[in-house]
């Protein structure tokens, strides 16, 4: 409800993201090297910045585009992106019951003031936690796989509490609109045979995977190929569903990290065969 300073003196200026916000005052980037603003209403515009600024789906006093070759930072503006999807999130009712909220895809023709604040654009689907499996990490890869895959096979969504989940085999997503949502960047550790942590079957639209870490393992046996996440199949033609697109949001991959074993490996982080 006032001016917004996105820096502190000469510090905290290596870049960042601001999304789903209304700023009544002026945004001041200071010496920020790069910054992304998405779905922000800028009532008094934005100033400064060092290298590169990007404005996507913003309203109000959005700056004009600038190449940055002559003066000021490079500024890129996309006022009407073709598609925006927010990742799922959890809320609690007054009764104390949890709900899983799944924002629907919003397309460019629905853009307007009501789009600015998060899931309000395009509406949302509210799902009871009776259809959600809450994952609890275990050191037993077989247990993790069997428990979580059983829930997916029953058509449930997965919400994963923080921790590490070694997997004995790939978790397979077979039904449209299923959600895998990690809390505290829950970490899947890849199966030892090179198969991915998550396999989304082809022609399964509307899937949401968000808020997770995928970690490579020390592979054993004869490995023909390896990846951490596979979407679709190489021999299945799947252009995707333009009316019900899927989402990968805040999904990170790492080879090493928590493991001190330098033999951890994967050939590919993420393989996308479906549109």
PDB file of C-alpha atoms in Angstrom:
ATOM      1  CA  UNK A   1       0.000   0.000   0.000  1.00  0.00           C
ATOM      2  CA  UNK A   2       3.014   2.258  -0.436  1.00  0.00           C
ATOM      3  CA  UNK A   3       6.226   2.476  -2.452  1.00  0.00           C
ATOM      4  CA  UNK A   4       8.129  -0.803  -2.822  1.00  0.00           C
ATOM      5  CA  UNK A   5      11.939  -0.850  -2.618  1.00  0.00           C
ATOM      6  CA  UNK A   6      13.379  -4.081  -3.996  1.00  0.00           C
ATOM      7  CA  UNK A   7      16.872  -3.511  -2.636  1.00  0.00           C
ATOM      8  CA  UNK A   8      18.689  -2.451   0.527  1.00  0.00           C
ATOM      9  CA  UNK A   9      21.549  -0.062   0.018  1.00  0.00           C
ATOM     10  CA  UNK A  10      24.020  -1.732  -2.324  1.00  0.00           C
ATOM     11  CA  UNK A  11      22.968  -5.206  -1.214  1.00  0.00           C
ATOM     12  CA  UNK A  12      20.272  -7.720  -2.108  1.00  0.00           C
ATOM     13  CA  UNK A  13      20.487  -6.715  -5.747  1.00  0.00           C
ATOM     14  CA  UNK A  14      21.190  -9.931  -7.670  1.00  0.00           C
ATOM     15  CA  UNK A  15      17.669 -10.348  -9.011  1.00  0.00           C
ATOM     16  CA  UNK A  16      14.330 -11.821  -8.054  1.00  0.00           C
ATOM     17  CA  UNK A  17      10.656 -12.368  -8.815  1.00  0.00           C
ATOM     18  CA  UNK A  18       7.496 -10.521  -7.775  1.00  0.00           C
ATOM     19  CA  UNK A  19       4.168 -12.108  -8.762  1.00  0.00           C
ATOM     20  CA  UNK A  20       0.444 -11.818  -8.070  1.00  0.00           C
ATOM     21  CA  UNK A  21       0.640  -8.459  -6.311  1.00  0.00           C
ATOM     22  CA  UNK A  22      -0.848  -4.976  -6.291  1.00  0.00           C
ATOM     23  CA  UNK A  23       1.601  -2.142  -5.596  1.00  0.00           C
ATOM     24  CA  UNK A  24      -0.159   1.127  -4.737  1.00  0.00           C
ATOM     25  CA  UNK A  25       3.073   3.113  -4.849  1.00  0.00           C
ATOM     26  CA  UNK A  26       6.097   3.013  -7.118  1.00  0.00           C
ATOM     27  CA  UNK A  27       8.346  -0.027  -7.560  1.00  0.00           C
ATOM     28  CA  UNK A  28      12.037   0.878  -7.283  1.00  0.00           C
ATOM     29  CA  UNK A  29      14.451  -1.793  -8.491  1.00  0.00           C
ATOM     30  CA  UNK A  30      17.520   0.139  -7.339  1.00  0.00           C
ATOM     31  CA  UNK A  31      20.597  -1.664  -8.655  1.00  0.00           C
ATOM     32  CA  UNK A  32      18.861  -4.997  -9.228  1.00  0.00           C
ATOM     33  CA  UNK A  33      20.700  -6.851 -11.972  1.00  0.00           C
ATOM     34  CA  UNK A  34      17.597  -8.614 -13.268  1.00  0.00           C
ATOM     35  CA  UNK A  35      14.003  -8.942 -12.120  1.00  0.00           C
ATOM     36  CA  UNK A  36      10.792 -10.612 -13.277  1.00  0.00           C
ATOM     37  CA  UNK A  37       7.385  -9.140 -12.494  1.00  0.00           C
ATOM     38  CA  UNK A  38       4.408 -11.362 -13.306  1.00  0.00           C
ATOM     39  CA  UNK A  39       0.733 -10.510 -12.809  1.00  0.00           C
ATOM     40  CA  UNK A  40       1.515  -7.313 -10.898  1.00  0.00           C
ATOM     41  CA  UNK A  41      -0.650  -4.181 -10.937  1.00  0.00           C
ATOM     42  CA  UNK A  42       1.707  -1.185 -11.007  1.00  0.00           C
ATOM     43  CA  UNK A  43      -0.266   1.841  -9.885  1.00  0.00           C
ATOM     44  CA  UNK A  44       2.692   4.247  -9.977  1.00  0.00           C
ATOM     45  CA  UNK A  45       5.043   2.488 -12.355  1.00  0.00           C
ATOM     46  CA  UNK A  46       8.556   1.165 -11.839  1.00  0.00           C
ATOM     47  CA  UNK A  47      11.988   2.800 -11.962  1.00  0.00           C
ATOM     48  CA  UNK A  48      15.710   1.944 -12.027  1.00  0.00           C
ATOM     49  CA  UNK A  49      17.220  -1.519 -12.435  1.00  0.00           C
ATOM     50  CA  UNK A  50      20.636  -2.412 -13.821  1.00  0.00           C
ATOM     51  CA  UNK A  51      20.544  -4.981 -16.618  1.00  0.00           C
ATOM     52  CA  UNK A  52      17.333  -6.802 -17.474  1.00  0.00           C
ATOM     53  CA  UNK A  53      13.713  -6.372 -16.393  1.00  0.00           C
ATOM     54  CA  UNK A  54      10.802  -8.503 -17.589  1.00  0.00           C
ATOM     55  CA  UNK A  55       7.098  -7.670 -17.140  1.00  0.00           C
ATOM     56  CA  UNK A  56       4.589 -10.432 -17.952  1.00  0.00           C
ATOM     57  CA  UNK A  57       0.826  -9.992 -17.617  1.00  0.00           C
ATOM     58  CA  UNK A  58       1.239  -6.778 -15.625  1.00  0.00           C
ATOM     59  CA  UNK A  59      -1.306  -3.932 -15.591  1.00  0.00           C
ATOM     60  CA  UNK A  60      -1.267  -0.244 -14.673  1.00  0.00           C
ATOM     61  CA  UNK A  61       1.783   1.883 -15.445  1.00  0.00           C
ATOM     62  CA  UNK A  62       3.945  -0.760 -17.092  1.00  0.00           C
ATOM     63  CA  UNK A  63       7.264   0.598 -18.433  1.00  0.00           C
ATOM     64  CA  UNK A  64       7.879   0.761 -22.171  1.00  0.00           C
ATOM     65  CA  UNK A  65      10.156  -1.783 -23.781  1.00  0.00           C
ATOM     66  CA  UNK A  66      13.812  -0.826 -24.055  1.00  0.00           C
ATOM     67  CA  UNK A  67      16.699  -2.600 -25.765  1.00  0.00           C
ATOM     68  CA  UNK A  68      19.147  -1.368 -23.133  1.00  0.00           C
ATOM     69  CA  UNK A  69      21.785  -0.684 -25.787  1.00  0.00           C
ATOM     70  CA  UNK A  70      21.810   3.098 -25.340  1.00  0.00           C
ATOM     71  CA  UNK A  71      20.677   3.735 -21.775  1.00  0.00           C
ATOM     72  CA  UNK A  72      18.953   2.078 -18.854  1.00  0.00           C
ATOM     73  CA  UNK A  73      18.245  -1.614 -18.392  1.00  0.00           C
ATOM     74  CA  UNK A  74      16.853  -3.919 -21.037  1.00  0.00           C
ATOM     75  CA  UNK A  75      13.065  -4.035 -20.541  1.00  0.00           C
ATOM     76  CA  UNK A  76      10.868  -6.759 -22.039  1.00  0.00           C
ATOM     77  CA  UNK A  77       7.071  -6.520 -21.767  1.00  0.00           C
ATOM     78  CA  UNK A  78       4.393  -9.119 -22.532  1.00  0.00           C
ATOM     79  CA  UNK A  79       1.044  -7.621 -21.567  1.00  0.00           C
ATOM     80  CA  UNK A  80      -1.031 -10.481 -22.912  1.00  0.00           C
ATOM     81  CA  UNK A  81       0.695 -13.851 -22.540  1.00  0.00           C
ATOM     82  CA  UNK A  82      -1.157 -16.653 -24.282  1.00  0.00           C
ATOM     83  CA  UNK A  83      -1.369 -18.775 -21.158  1.00  0.00           C
ATOM     84  CA  UNK A  84      -0.864 -18.549 -17.404  1.00  0.00           C
ATOM     85  CA  UNK A  85      -1.211 -21.307 -14.829  1.00  0.00           C
ATOM     86  CA  UNK A  86      -0.584 -21.025 -11.104  1.00  0.00           C
ATOM     87  CA  UNK A  87       0.655 -23.996  -9.119  1.00  0.00           C
ATOM     88  CA  UNK A  88      -1.730 -25.714  -6.660  1.00  0.00           C
ATOM     89  CA  UNK A  89      -1.794 -24.644  -3.032  1.00  0.00           C
ATOM     90  CA  UNK A  90      -3.384 -25.649   0.273  1.00  0.00           C
ATOM     91  CA  UNK A  91      -5.888 -23.730   2.402  1.00  0.00           C
ATOM     92  CA  UNK A  92      -7.672 -24.484   5.657  1.00  0.00           C
ATOM     93  CA  UNK A  93     -11.409 -24.064   6.244  1.00  0.00           C
ATOM     94  CA  UNK A  94     -12.788 -22.592   9.467  1.00  0.00           C
ATOM     95  CA  UNK A  95     -13.648 -26.158  10.482  1.00  0.00           C
ATOM     96  CA  UNK A  96      -9.946 -27.022  10.389  1.00  0.00           C
ATOM     97  CA  UNK A  97     -10.232 -29.180   7.272  1.00  0.00           C
ATOM     98  CA  UNK A  98      -7.636 -28.766   4.541  1.00  0.00           C
ATOM     99  CA  UNK A  99      -8.438 -28.168   0.895  1.00  0.00           C
ATOM    100  CA  UNK A 100      -6.292 -28.512  -2.205  1.00  0.00           C
ATOM    101  CA  UNK A 101      -6.888 -25.624  -4.591  1.00  0.00           C
ATOM    102  CA  UNK A 102      -5.965 -26.143  -8.227  1.00  0.00           C
ATOM    103  CA  UNK A 103      -6.017 -22.939 -10.305  1.00  0.00           C
ATOM    104  CA  UNK A 104      -7.392 -23.418 -13.791  1.00  0.00           C
ATOM    105  CA  UNK A 105      -5.513 -22.331 -16.860  1.00  0.00           C
ATOM    106  CA  UNK A 106      -6.197 -18.727 -17.914  1.00  0.00           C
ATOM    107  CA  UNK A 107      -5.882 -17.773 -21.547  1.00  0.00           C
ATOM    108  CA  UNK A 108      -5.129 -14.394 -23.098  1.00  0.00           C
ATOM    109  CA  UNK A 109      -8.747 -13.552 -23.859  1.00  0.00           C
ATOM    110  CA  UNK A 110      -9.570 -13.724 -20.127  1.00  0.00           C
ATOM    111  CA  UNK A 111      -6.925 -11.135 -19.208  1.00  0.00           C
ATOM    112  CA  UNK A 112      -8.101  -8.177 -17.113  1.00  0.00           C
ATOM    113  CA  UNK A 113      -7.992  -6.646 -13.653  1.00  0.00           C
ATOM    114  CA  UNK A 114      -9.395  -9.802 -12.045  1.00  0.00           C
ATOM    115  CA  UNK A 115      -6.458 -11.792 -13.416  1.00  0.00           C
ATOM    116  CA  UNK A 116      -3.889  -9.976 -11.322  1.00  0.00           C
ATOM    117  CA  UNK A 117      -4.118 -11.755  -8.008  1.00  0.00           C
ATOM    118  CA  UNK A 118      -3.032 -15.330  -8.353  1.00  0.00           C
ATOM    119  CA  UNK A 119      -5.675 -17.978  -8.829  1.00  0.00           C
ATOM    120  CA  UNK A 120      -8.527 -15.502  -9.298  1.00  0.00           C
ATOM    121  CA  UNK A 121      -7.873 -15.505 -13.015  1.00  0.00           C
ATOM    122  CA  UNK A 122      -9.514 -18.384 -14.797  1.00  0.00           C
ATOM    123  CA  UNK A 123     -11.096 -19.717 -11.588  1.00  0.00           C
ATOM    124  CA  UNK A 124      -9.990 -22.696  -9.528  1.00  0.00           C
ATOM    125  CA  UNK A 125     -11.015 -26.183  -8.579  1.00  0.00           C
ATOM    126  CA  UNK A 126     -11.323 -26.881  -4.854  1.00  0.00           C
ATOM    127  CA  UNK A 127     -10.566 -30.467  -3.917  1.00  0.00           C
ATOM    128  CA  UNK A 128     -11.282 -32.144  -0.600  1.00  0.00           C
ATOM    129  CA  UNK A 129      -8.361 -33.764   1.179  1.00  0.00           C
ATOM    130  CA  UNK A 130     -10.320 -37.018   1.122  1.00  0.00           C
ATOM    131  CA  UNK A 131      -8.901 -37.330  -2.402  1.00  0.00           C
ATOM    132  CA  UNK A 132      -5.349 -36.467  -1.340  1.00  0.00           C
ATOM    133  CA  UNK A 133      -2.603 -38.756  -0.094  1.00  0.00           C
ATOM    134  CA  UNK A 134      -0.221 -37.018   2.312  1.00  0.00           C
ATOM    135  CA  UNK A 135       3.237 -38.432   1.750  1.00  0.00           C
ATOM    136  CA  UNK A 136       5.553 -39.011   4.707  1.00  0.00           C
ATOM    137  CA  UNK A 137       9.219 -39.665   3.847  1.00  0.00           C
ATOM    138  CA  UNK A 138      10.789 -43.027   4.553  1.00  0.00           C
ATOM    139  CA  UNK A 139      14.307 -44.354   3.990  1.00  0.00           C
ATOM    140  CA  UNK A 140      12.761 -47.446   2.378  1.00  0.00           C
ATOM    141  CA  UNK A 141      12.495 -46.880  -1.372  1.00  0.00           C
ATOM    142  CA  UNK A 142      10.097 -49.785  -1.830  1.00  0.00           C
ATOM    143  CA  UNK A 143       7.709 -48.435   0.815  1.00  0.00           C
ATOM    144  CA  UNK A 144       7.763 -44.951  -0.690  1.00  0.00           C
ATOM    145  CA  UNK A 145       7.011 -46.287  -4.160  1.00  0.00           C
ATOM    146  CA  UNK A 146       4.264 -48.731  -3.128  1.00  0.00           C
ATOM    147  CA  UNK A 147       2.425 -46.262  -0.900  1.00  0.00           C
ATOM    148  CA  UNK A 148       2.556 -43.310  -3.273  1.00  0.00           C
ATOM    149  CA  UNK A 149       1.889 -45.338  -6.440  1.00  0.00           C
ATOM    150  CA  UNK A 150      -1.157 -46.975  -4.829  1.00  0.00           C
ATOM    151  CA  UNK A 151      -2.601 -43.518  -4.174  1.00  0.00           C
ATOM    152  CA  UNK A 152      -1.922 -42.402  -7.760  1.00  0.00           C
ATOM    153  CA  UNK A 153      -3.535 -45.588  -9.098  1.00  0.00           C
ATOM    154  CA  UNK A 154      -6.619 -44.761  -7.018  1.00  0.00           C
ATOM    155  CA  UNK A 155      -6.809 -41.393  -8.773  1.00  0.00           C
ATOM    156  CA  UNK A 156      -5.683 -39.412  -5.732  1.00  0.00           C
ATOM    157  CA  UNK A 157      -3.457 -36.349  -5.662  1.00  0.00           C
ATOM    158  CA  UNK A 158      -0.172 -36.395  -3.757  1.00  0.00           C
ATOM    159  CA  UNK A 159       0.905 -33.774  -1.224  1.00  0.00           C
ATOM    160  CA  UNK A 160       4.400 -34.512   0.051  1.00  0.00           C
ATOM    161  CA  UNK A 161       5.639 -33.412   3.466  1.00  0.00           C
ATOM    162  CA  UNK A 162       9.273 -32.223   3.544  1.00  0.00           C
ATOM    163  CA  UNK A 163      12.026 -34.814   3.435  1.00  0.00           C
ATOM    164  CA  UNK A 164      13.778 -37.297   1.162  1.00  0.00           C
ATOM    165  CA  UNK A 165      11.897 -40.034  -0.666  1.00  0.00           C
ATOM    166  CA  UNK A 166      14.164 -42.666  -2.254  1.00  0.00           C
ATOM    167  CA  UNK A 167      12.187 -44.567  -4.899  1.00  0.00           C
ATOM    168  CA  UNK A 168      12.504 -48.207  -5.911  1.00  0.00           C
ATOM    169  CA  UNK A 169      10.650 -47.519  -9.183  1.00  0.00           C
ATOM    170  CA  UNK A 170       9.101 -44.651 -11.121  1.00  0.00           C
ATOM    171  CA  UNK A 171       5.915 -43.050  -9.859  1.00  0.00           C
ATOM    172  CA  UNK A 172       3.511 -43.215 -12.814  1.00  0.00           C
ATOM    173  CA  UNK A 173       0.821 -40.601 -13.408  1.00  0.00           C
ATOM    174  CA  UNK A 174      -1.950 -42.184 -15.476  1.00  0.00           C
ATOM    175  CA  UNK A 175      -5.001 -39.995 -14.905  1.00  0.00           C
ATOM    176  CA  UNK A 176      -5.808 -36.480 -16.163  1.00  0.00           C
ATOM    177  CA  UNK A 177      -5.600 -33.514 -13.782  1.00  0.00           C
ATOM    178  CA  UNK A 178      -3.664 -35.288 -11.035  1.00  0.00           C
ATOM    179  CA  UNK A 179      -1.479 -33.185  -8.760  1.00  0.00           C
ATOM    180  CA  UNK A 180       1.899 -33.911  -7.186  1.00  0.00           C
ATOM    181  CA  UNK A 181       2.687 -31.041  -4.810  1.00  0.00           C
ATOM    182  CA  UNK A 182       5.759 -30.931  -2.588  1.00  0.00           C
ATOM    183  CA  UNK A 183       6.005 -28.950   0.638  1.00  0.00           C
ATOM    184  CA  UNK A 184       9.415 -27.657   1.692  1.00  0.00           C
ATOM    185  CA  UNK A 185      10.860 -28.988  -1.569  1.00  0.00           C
ATOM    186  CA  UNK A 186      10.253 -32.638  -0.826  1.00  0.00           C
ATOM    187  CA  UNK A 187      12.977 -34.600  -2.621  1.00  0.00           C
ATOM    188  CA  UNK A 188      12.535 -37.697  -4.777  1.00  0.00           C
ATOM    189  CA  UNK A 189      15.729 -39.739  -5.122  1.00  0.00           C
ATOM    190  CA  UNK A 190      15.797 -41.552  -8.452  1.00  0.00           C
ATOM    191  CA  UNK A 191      15.543 -45.349  -8.774  1.00  0.00           C
ATOM    192  CA  UNK A 192      18.911 -47.081  -9.087  1.00  0.00           C
ATOM    193  CA  UNK A 193      18.126 -48.557 -12.522  1.00  0.00           C
ATOM    194  CA  UNK A 194      18.039 -45.175 -14.288  1.00  0.00           C
ATOM    195  CA  UNK A 195      14.260 -44.913 -14.585  1.00  0.00           C
ATOM    196  CA  UNK A 196      12.804 -41.476 -13.794  1.00  0.00           C
ATOM    197  CA  UNK A 197      11.421 -40.417 -10.440  1.00  0.00           C
ATOM    198  CA  UNK A 198       8.147 -39.508 -12.162  1.00  0.00           C
ATOM    199  CA  UNK A 199       6.713 -40.801 -15.424  1.00  0.00           C
ATOM    200  CA  UNK A 200       3.654 -38.995 -16.794  1.00  0.00           C
ATOM    201  CA  UNK A 201       1.916 -41.188 -19.320  1.00  0.00           C
ATOM    202  CA  UNK A 202       1.163 -39.765 -22.776  1.00  0.00           C
ATOM    203  CA  UNK A 203      -2.264 -38.299 -23.526  1.00  0.00           C
ATOM    204  CA  UNK A 204      -2.832 -37.466 -19.848  1.00  0.00           C
ATOM    205  CA  UNK A 205      -3.679 -33.720 -19.812  1.00  0.00           C
ATOM    206  CA  UNK A 206      -3.993 -31.236 -16.969  1.00  0.00           C
ATOM    207  CA  UNK A 207      -1.326 -32.754 -14.707  1.00  0.00           C
ATOM    208  CA  UNK A 208       0.284 -30.419 -12.153  1.00  0.00           C
ATOM    209  CA  UNK A 209       3.730 -31.175 -10.697  1.00  0.00           C
ATOM    210  CA  UNK A 210       5.115 -28.494  -8.392  1.00  0.00           C
ATOM    211  CA  UNK A 211       7.403 -27.749  -5.484  1.00  0.00           C
ATOM    212  CA  UNK A 212       9.692 -30.774  -5.618  1.00  0.00           C
ATOM    213  CA  UNK A 213      13.376 -31.619  -5.947  1.00  0.00           C
ATOM    214  CA  UNK A 214      14.507 -34.528  -8.132  1.00  0.00           C
ATOM    215  CA  UNK A 215      17.868 -36.008  -7.179  1.00  0.00           C
ATOM    216  CA  UNK A 216      20.069 -38.394  -9.128  1.00  0.00           C
ATOM    217  CA  UNK A 217      21.309 -41.639  -7.574  1.00  0.00           C
ATOM    218  CA  UNK A 218      24.307 -43.927  -7.959  1.00  0.00           C
ATOM    219  CA  UNK A 219      23.104 -46.157 -10.778  1.00  0.00           C
ATOM    220  CA  UNK A 220      23.663 -49.917 -10.720  1.00  0.00           C
ATOM    221  CA  UNK A 221      23.627 -52.595 -13.405  1.00  0.00           C
ATOM    222  CA  UNK A 222      23.479 -52.030 -17.159  1.00  0.00           C
ATOM    223  CA  UNK A 223      21.926 -48.617 -17.802  1.00  0.00           C
ATOM    224  CA  UNK A 224      20.708 -47.893 -21.325  1.00  0.00           C
ATOM    225  CA  UNK A 225      19.327 -44.452 -20.500  1.00  0.00           C
ATOM    226  CA  UNK A 226      18.477 -42.421 -17.434  1.00  0.00           C
ATOM    227  CA  UNK A 227      16.455 -39.349 -16.511  1.00  0.00           C
ATOM    228  CA  UNK A 228      14.872 -37.754 -13.461  1.00  0.00           C
ATOM    229  CA  UNK A 229      11.461 -36.919 -14.956  1.00  0.00           C
ATOM    230  CA  UNK A 230       9.853 -38.202 -18.157  1.00  0.00           C
ATOM    231  CA  UNK A 231       6.689 -36.734 -19.658  1.00  0.00           C
ATOM    232  CA  UNK A 232       5.212 -38.941 -22.367  1.00  0.00           C
ATOM    233  CA  UNK A 233       6.806 -41.719 -24.401  1.00  0.00           C
ATOM    234  CA  UNK A 234       9.286 -41.436 -27.288  1.00  0.00           C
ATOM    235  CA  UNK A 235       7.193 -43.724 -29.512  1.00  0.00           C
ATOM    236  CA  UNK A 236       3.808 -42.062 -28.809  1.00  0.00           C
ATOM    237  CA  UNK A 237       2.751 -38.962 -30.724  1.00  0.00           C
ATOM    238  CA  UNK A 238       1.147 -36.602 -28.200  1.00  0.00           C
ATOM    239  CA  UNK A 239       0.777 -32.921 -29.042  1.00  0.00           C
ATOM    240  CA  UNK A 240      -0.961 -32.227 -25.733  1.00  0.00           C
ATOM    241  CA  UNK A 241      -4.327 -30.644 -24.983  1.00  0.00           C
ATOM    242  CA  UNK A 242      -4.354 -26.898 -25.651  1.00  0.00           C
ATOM    243  CA  UNK A 243      -7.570 -26.502 -23.621  1.00  0.00           C
ATOM    244  CA  UNK A 244      -6.222 -28.388 -20.605  1.00  0.00           C
ATOM    245  CA  UNK A 245      -2.446 -27.874 -20.463  1.00  0.00           C
ATOM    246  CA  UNK A 246      -0.218 -29.412 -17.821  1.00  0.00           C
ATOM    247  CA  UNK A 247       2.210 -27.610 -15.517  1.00  0.00           C
ATOM    248  CA  UNK A 248       5.725 -27.993 -14.151  1.00  0.00           C
ATOM    249  CA  UNK A 249       6.317 -25.316 -11.506  1.00  0.00           C
ATOM    250  CA  UNK A 250       9.197 -24.946  -9.065  1.00  0.00           C
ATOM    251  CA  UNK A 251      10.673 -28.321 -10.016  1.00  0.00           C
ATOM    252  CA  UNK A 252      14.419 -28.567  -9.498  1.00  0.00           C
ATOM    253  CA  UNK A 253      16.894 -31.281 -10.471  1.00  0.00           C
ATOM    254  CA  UNK A 254      20.303 -31.979  -9.002  1.00  0.00           C
ATOM    255  CA  UNK A 255      23.161 -34.391  -9.534  1.00  0.00           C
ATOM    256  CA  UNK A 256      25.052 -34.448  -6.262  1.00  0.00           C
ATOM    257  CA  UNK A 257      23.853 -31.968  -3.683  1.00  0.00           C
ATOM    258  CA  UNK A 258      23.035 -33.974  -0.580  1.00  0.00           C
ATOM    259  CA  UNK A 259      25.187 -36.917  -1.684  1.00  0.00           C
ATOM    260  CA  UNK A 260      28.964 -36.872  -1.280  1.00  0.00           C
ATOM    261  CA  UNK A 261      29.318 -39.815  -3.670  1.00  0.00           C
ATOM    262  CA  UNK A 262      30.776 -38.475  -6.920  1.00  0.00           C
ATOM    263  CA  UNK A 263      29.336 -41.445  -8.815  1.00  0.00           C
ATOM    264  CA  UNK A 264      25.782 -40.089  -8.799  1.00  0.00           C
ATOM    265  CA  UNK A 265      24.643 -39.512 -12.372  1.00  0.00           C
ATOM    266  CA  UNK A 266      21.845 -39.141 -14.875  1.00  0.00           C
ATOM    267  CA  UNK A 267      21.929 -38.792 -18.638  1.00  0.00           C
ATOM    268  CA  UNK A 268      19.021 -36.334 -18.824  1.00  0.00           C
ATOM    269  CA  UNK A 269      17.336 -34.218 -16.176  1.00  0.00           C
ATOM    270  CA  UNK A 270      13.870 -33.852 -17.738  1.00  0.00           C
ATOM    271  CA  UNK A 271      12.603 -35.507 -20.930  1.00  0.00           C
ATOM    272  CA  UNK A 272       9.495 -34.048 -22.588  1.00  0.00           C
ATOM    273  CA  UNK A 273       7.872 -36.140 -25.289  1.00  0.00           C
ATOM    274  CA  UNK A 274       4.295 -34.858 -24.866  1.00  0.00           C
ATOM    275  CA  UNK A 275       3.153 -31.386 -25.899  1.00  0.00           C
TER     276      UNK A 275
END
